[in-house]
Amino acid sequence: LIKERLRKALFTIQTVPHNPSVSRVMTDYTHKCFYASSSEGGVSFDSQICGLINSTAVSGASALAKNSDLSTLSGVTDIMWILLCGILVFWMQAGFAMLEAGSLRRKNTNNILFKNLMDASIGAVCFWLLGYSFAYGNGRNKASNPGNDSTFIGSGNWALQNFQNDTSYHNWFFQWTFAGAAATIVSGCVAERCRLEAYFVYTIALTTFIYPVVVHWVWSPMGWLSAFYSDDDGERYLKMNGMIDFAGSGVVHMTGGFAGLIGAIAVGPRTGFKSTGKSEGLEGSSDLMCALGTAILWMGWYGFNCGSTLGAGAGGGTYINLAAKVAVTTTIAAAMGAITCMVYSRTVQGHYNLSLSLNGVLAGLVSITAPCSVTEPWAAMMIGLIGGLVYIGASNLIKMLGIDDPLDAFPVHGACGAWGVLSVGIFATRSNIIRTYGYDNDAMLSGNQFRNQFIGMLAIMCWSSAMSALVFFPLKMAGLLRVDKEMEEMGLDVSEHGRNSIIQLGTKNAEKKVEP
């Protein structure tokens, strides 16, 4: 922008014809060159603009740009970046909806779509009223905190009442899209047999309290796990770098995944589910919907991971360059997860399994979400490969234990989320941690970083599981969690919504029409 302004200012001077009679006019002009540097320190110059400048002083002249102008431009760019990435993350709701609709039987399509709609809607109101306050409180670090926030939970700014200007609302919007994603994970685990009212209760609990507390621990300036926490001596609660979870392998995916696991255990398996062998009659209705949903999720994940830089114009290009690298590591991990599951399906199952490979994409994406900014591309390949194996192992394990997870939401989000958190302590590099967080220490070499990651993983797993159990099991004991067998066989579209299922693209099986 500055370069363009200089160009316009210099070359709007009318060219004087080569004529001796007007040669004296040229004496009022001086040949000047302006130099610019793209480096923050300005030690080297990479742009040059030269031209004839009138040496006569002009009254009322003003600078082409001031430092305040550049700061404003950078701030506006950051807000635009966060809003755009937030919109991409919200677009993932469409991906979740299509993936879940395609993975379930046609008679439950309306029900799962309705749950996805309510995840976003109920979650928005709850996160606005209380959730964001529990997550970030007054948003200050320990040194400037008035005492309301603790290392456990935030306090203050209820219903965004402290947002008295227009420069903070983008933060709430971006964080709400993450909360909605965490809530939607659970819907896949309890699909086809959970009452809507019970699901609403859980969505309120997750977006108001369970998820925000984890956010506070890991991402707020006051959280005890946070890499951004700093006491009076400049130390983090967990030594050196704290727990690193750049975009939410633990905060979002582990929280939703382990909550969904507890929900699946509490609600019990669907009628006809078999822990060994193939469960006949429980196949999904549309591979096409699953494939389109996964593609949308992959696309939205760039908003998830790249957007977690929380800026694009700041740092003299540092933030947007980091986002570009995050896009590369995210892509490689997702691709490697798909390839791993493809090879497994061909060598072990004897055929190429589309559903398994689609979940392999998601397994790679979940795995790289925490370490995407602090690892190299070769490490992203290894993280995606191992993530695919973790998903396959977890999927087989829960089936052997008799846990019915129709979408494999726990293996993808819970198990791979845990792996993603731990992978930071294995594959992160000192130089990348310096670049992303600004901390220069030997946390990786000493094993301290892996210790921090392991503590954080255990804390999120225990918190999410315990709090979810306090929601799901009382509902089960009260008889409010699961629909009865007749309603389940009829289909939730009929029993809960009073209608027949919609006709899906790429339908694999037709079901007998049942009138409400």
mmCIF file of N, CA and C in Angstrom, residues 261-307:
data_model
loop_
_atom_site.group_PDB
_atom_site.id
_atom_site.type_symbol
_atom_site.label_atom_id
_atom_site.label_comp_id
_atom_site.label_asym_id
_atom_site.label_seq_id
_atom_site.Cartn_x
_atom_site.Cartn_y
_atom_site.Cartn_z
ATOM 1 N N LEU A 261 -17.662 -40.590 24.178
ATOM 2 C CA LEU A 261 -17.437 -41.968 24.641
ATOM 3 C C LEU A 261 -18.289 -42.283 25.864
ATOM 4 N N ILE A 262 -18.309 -41.363 26.827
ATOM 5 C CA ILE A 262 -19.125 -41.567 28.026
ATOM 6 C C ILE A 262 -20.604 -41.626 27.650
ATOM 7 N N GLY A 263 -21.017 -40.776 26.712
ATOM 8 C CA GLY A 263 -22.393 -40.807 26.265
ATOM 9 C C GLY A 263 -22.756 -42.122 25.612
ATOM 10 N N ALA A 264 -21.848 -42.652 24.779
ATOM 11 C CA ALA A 264 -22.107 -43.932 24.112
ATOM 12 C C ALA A 264 -22.200 -45.070 25.117
ATOM 13 N N ILE A 265 -21.367 -45.035 26.152
ATOM 14 C CA ILE A 265 -21.421 -46.060 27.193
ATOM 15 C C ILE A 265 -22.739 -45.966 27.965
ATOM 16 N N ALA A 266 -23.142 -44.747 28.299
ATOM 17 C CA ALA A 266 -24.356 -44.552 29.094
ATOM 18 C C ALA A 266 -25.607 -44.939 28.315
ATOM 19 N N VAL A 267 -25.686 -44.555 27.055
ATOM 20 C CA VAL A 267 -26.908 -44.798 26.284
ATOM 21 C C VAL A 267 -26.994 -46.240 25.802
ATOM 22 N N GLY A 268 -25.858 -46.922 25.711
ATOM 23 C CA GLY A 268 -25.848 -48.313 25.281
ATOM 24 C C GLY A 268 -25.845 -48.442 23.764
ATOM 25 N N PRO A 269 -25.559 -49.659 23.268
ATOM 26 C CA PRO A 269 -25.479 -49.875 21.819
ATOM 27 C C PRO A 269 -26.858 -49.912 21.162
ATOM 28 N N ARG A 270 -26.858 -49.686 19.862
ATOM 29 C CA ARG A 270 -28.096 -49.783 19.094
ATOM 30 C C ARG A 270 -28.561 -51.239 19.007
ATOM 31 N N THR A 271 -29.838 -51.413 18.805
ATOM 32 C CA THR A 271 -30.384 -52.747 18.613
ATOM 33 C C THR A 271 -29.779 -53.355 17.348
ATOM 34 N N GLY A 272 -29.199 -54.531 17.477
ATOM 35 C CA GLY A 272 -28.570 -55.195 16.347
ATOM 36 C C GLY A 272 -27.062 -55.021 16.301
ATOM 37 N N PHE A 273 -26.490 -54.239 17.217
ATOM 38 C CA PHE A 273 -25.042 -54.043 17.232
ATOM 39 C C PHE A 273 -24.344 -55.299 17.724
ATOM 40 N N LYS A 274 -23.245 -55.666 17.052
ATOM 41 C CA LYS A 274 -22.445 -56.819 17.431
ATOM 42 C C LYS A 274 -21.020 -56.373 17.707
ATOM 43 N N SER A 275 -20.491 -56.807 18.839
ATOM 44 C CA SER A 275 -19.127 -56.418 19.201
ATOM 45 C C SER A 275 -18.095 -57.165 18.376
ATOM 46 N N THR A 276 -18.457 -58.335 17.843
ATOM 47 C CA THR A 276 -17.567 -59.090 16.955
ATOM 48 C C THR A 276 -18.290 -59.339 15.647
ATOM 49 N N GLY A 277 -17.581 -59.211 14.556
ATOM 50 C CA GLY A 277 -18.201 -59.403 13.263
ATOM 51 C C GLY A 277 -18.930 -58.157 12.804
ATOM 52 N N LYS A 278 -19.617 -58.272 11.697
ATOM 53 C CA LYS A 278 -20.296 -57.136 11.097
ATOM 54 C C LYS A 278 -21.718 -57.032 11.606
ATOM 55 N N SER A 279 -22.109 -55.823 12.008
ATOM 56 C CA SER A 279 -23.467 -55.584 12.494
ATOM 57 C C SER A 279 -24.376 -55.380 11.283
ATOM 58 N N GLU A 280 -25.211 -56.352 10.987
ATOM 59 C CA GLU A 280 -26.070 -56.282 9.816
ATOM 60 C C GLU A 280 -27.212 -55.291 10.049
ATOM 61 N N GLY A 281 -27.522 -54.529 9.021
ATOM 62 C CA GLY A 281 -28.661 -53.624 9.086
ATOM 63 C C GLY A 281 -28.360 -52.274 9.705
ATOM 64 N N LEU A 282 -27.102 -52.031 10.088
ATOM 65 C CA LEU A 282 -26.741 -50.746 10.709
ATOM 66 C C LEU A 282 -25.864 -49.899 9.789
ATOM 67 N N GLU A 283 -25.742 -50.304 8.526
ATOM 68 C CA GLU A 283 -24.883 -49.576 7.601
ATOM 69 C C GLU A 283 -25.451 -48.186 7.320
ATOM 70 N N GLY A 284 -24.554 -47.279 6.982
ATOM 71 C CA GLY A 284 -24.963 -45.929 6.628
ATOM 72 C C GLY A 284 -25.718 -45.901 5.311
ATOM 73 N N SER A 285 -26.356 -44.789 5.035
ATOM 74 C CA SER A 285 -27.249 -44.703 3.882
ATOM 75 C C SER A 285 -26.598 -44.118 2.635
ATOM 76 N N SER A 286 -25.479 -43.377 2.765
ATOM 77 C CA SER A 286 -24.942 -42.698 1.588
ATOM 78 C C SER A 286 -23.441 -42.455 1.696
ATOM 79 N N ASP A 287 -22.689 -43.176 0.874
ATOM 80 C CA ASP A 287 -21.245 -42.913 0.800
ATOM 81 C C ASP A 287 -20.962 -41.543 0.196
ATOM 82 N N LEU A 288 -21.827 -41.111 -0.720
ATOM 83 C CA LEU A 288 -21.642 -39.811 -1.351
ATOM 84 C C LEU A 288 -21.713 -38.694 -0.320
ATOM 85 N N MET A 289 -22.706 -38.758 0.580
ATOM 86 C CA MET A 289 -22.831 -37.745 1.626
ATOM 87 C C MET A 289 -21.610 -37.761 2.548
ATOM 88 N N CYS A 290 -21.116 -38.963 2.850
ATOM 89 C CA CYS A 290 -19.928 -39.072 3.714
ATOM 90 C C CYS A 290 -18.706 -38.431 3.060
ATOM 91 N N ALA A 291 -18.532 -38.700 1.767
ATOM 92 C CA ALA A 291 -17.375 -38.152 1.056
ATOM 93 C C ALA A 291 -17.451 -36.631 0.950
ATOM 94 N N LEU A 292 -18.630 -36.109 0.627
ATOM 95 C CA LEU A 292 -18.792 -34.655 0.539
ATOM 96 C C LEU A 292 -18.606 -34.009 1.918
ATOM 97 N N GLY A 293 -19.137 -34.634 2.941
ATOM 98 C CA GLY A 293 -18.977 -34.096 4.291
ATOM 99 C C GLY A 293 -17.528 -34.046 4.722
ATOM 100 N N THR A 294 -16.775 -35.099 4.422
ATOM 101 C CA THR A 294 -15.355 -35.128 4.777
ATOM 102 C C THR A 294 -14.578 -34.060 4.011
ATOM 103 N N ALA A 295 -14.919 -33.855 2.735
ATOM 104 C CA ALA A 295 -14.247 -32.821 1.945
ATOM 105 C C ALA A 295 -14.493 -31.444 2.544
ATOM 106 N N ILE A 296 -15.714 -31.190 2.984
ATOM 107 C CA ILE A 296 -16.033 -29.896 3.609
ATOM 108 C C ILE A 296 -15.270 -29.740 4.926
ATOM 109 N N LEU A 297 -15.186 -30.807 5.694
ATOM 110 C CA LEU A 297 -14.441 -30.749 6.954
ATOM 111 C C LEU A 297 -12.962 -30.470 6.704
ATOM 112 N N TRP A 298 -12.399 -31.115 5.712
ATOM 113 C CA TRP A 298 -10.979 -30.881 5.374
ATOM 114 C C TRP A 298 -10.783 -29.416 5.000
ATOM 115 N N MET A 299 -11.676 -28.895 4.196
ATOM 116 C CA MET A 299 -11.583 -27.483 3.816
ATOM 117 C C MET A 299 -11.699 -26.580 5.040
ATOM 118 N N GLY A 300 -12.675 -26.846 5.887
ATOM 119 C CA GLY A 300 -12.879 -26.016 7.074
ATOM 120 C C GLY A 300 -11.732 -26.086 8.056
ATOM 121 N N TRP A 301 -10.999 -27.197 8.024
ATOM 122 C CA TRP A 301 -9.883 -27.372 8.965
ATOM 123 C C TRP A 301 -8.778 -26.336 8.752
ATOM 124 N N TYR A 302 -8.674 -25.792 7.556
ATOM 125 C CA TYR A 302 -7.678 -24.739 7.334
ATOM 126 C C TYR A 302 -8.050 -23.484 8.122
ATOM 127 N N GLY A 303 -9.346 -23.223 8.266
ATOM 128 C CA GLY A 303 -9.765 -22.145 9.152
ATOM 129 C C GLY A 303 -9.457 -22.487 10.592
ATOM 130 N N PHE A 304 -9.644 -23.738 10.942
ATOM 131 C CA PHE A 304 -9.390 -24.223 12.298
ATOM 132 C C PHE A 304 -7.927 -24.033 12.684
ATOM 133 N N ASN A 305 -7.027 -24.551 11.856
ATOM 134 C CA ASN A 305 -5.604 -24.542 12.197
ATOM 135 C C ASN A 305 -4.909 -23.239 11.819
ATOM 136 N N CYS A 306 -5.071 -22.816 10.564
ATOM 137 C CA CYS A 306 -4.403 -21.584 10.122
ATOM 138 C C CYS A 306 -4.950 -20.378 10.876
ATOM 139 N N GLY A 307 -6.250 -20.368 11.141
ATOM 140 C CA GLY A 307 -6.859 -19.244 11.855
ATOM 141 C C GLY A 307 -6.382 -19.102 13.275
#
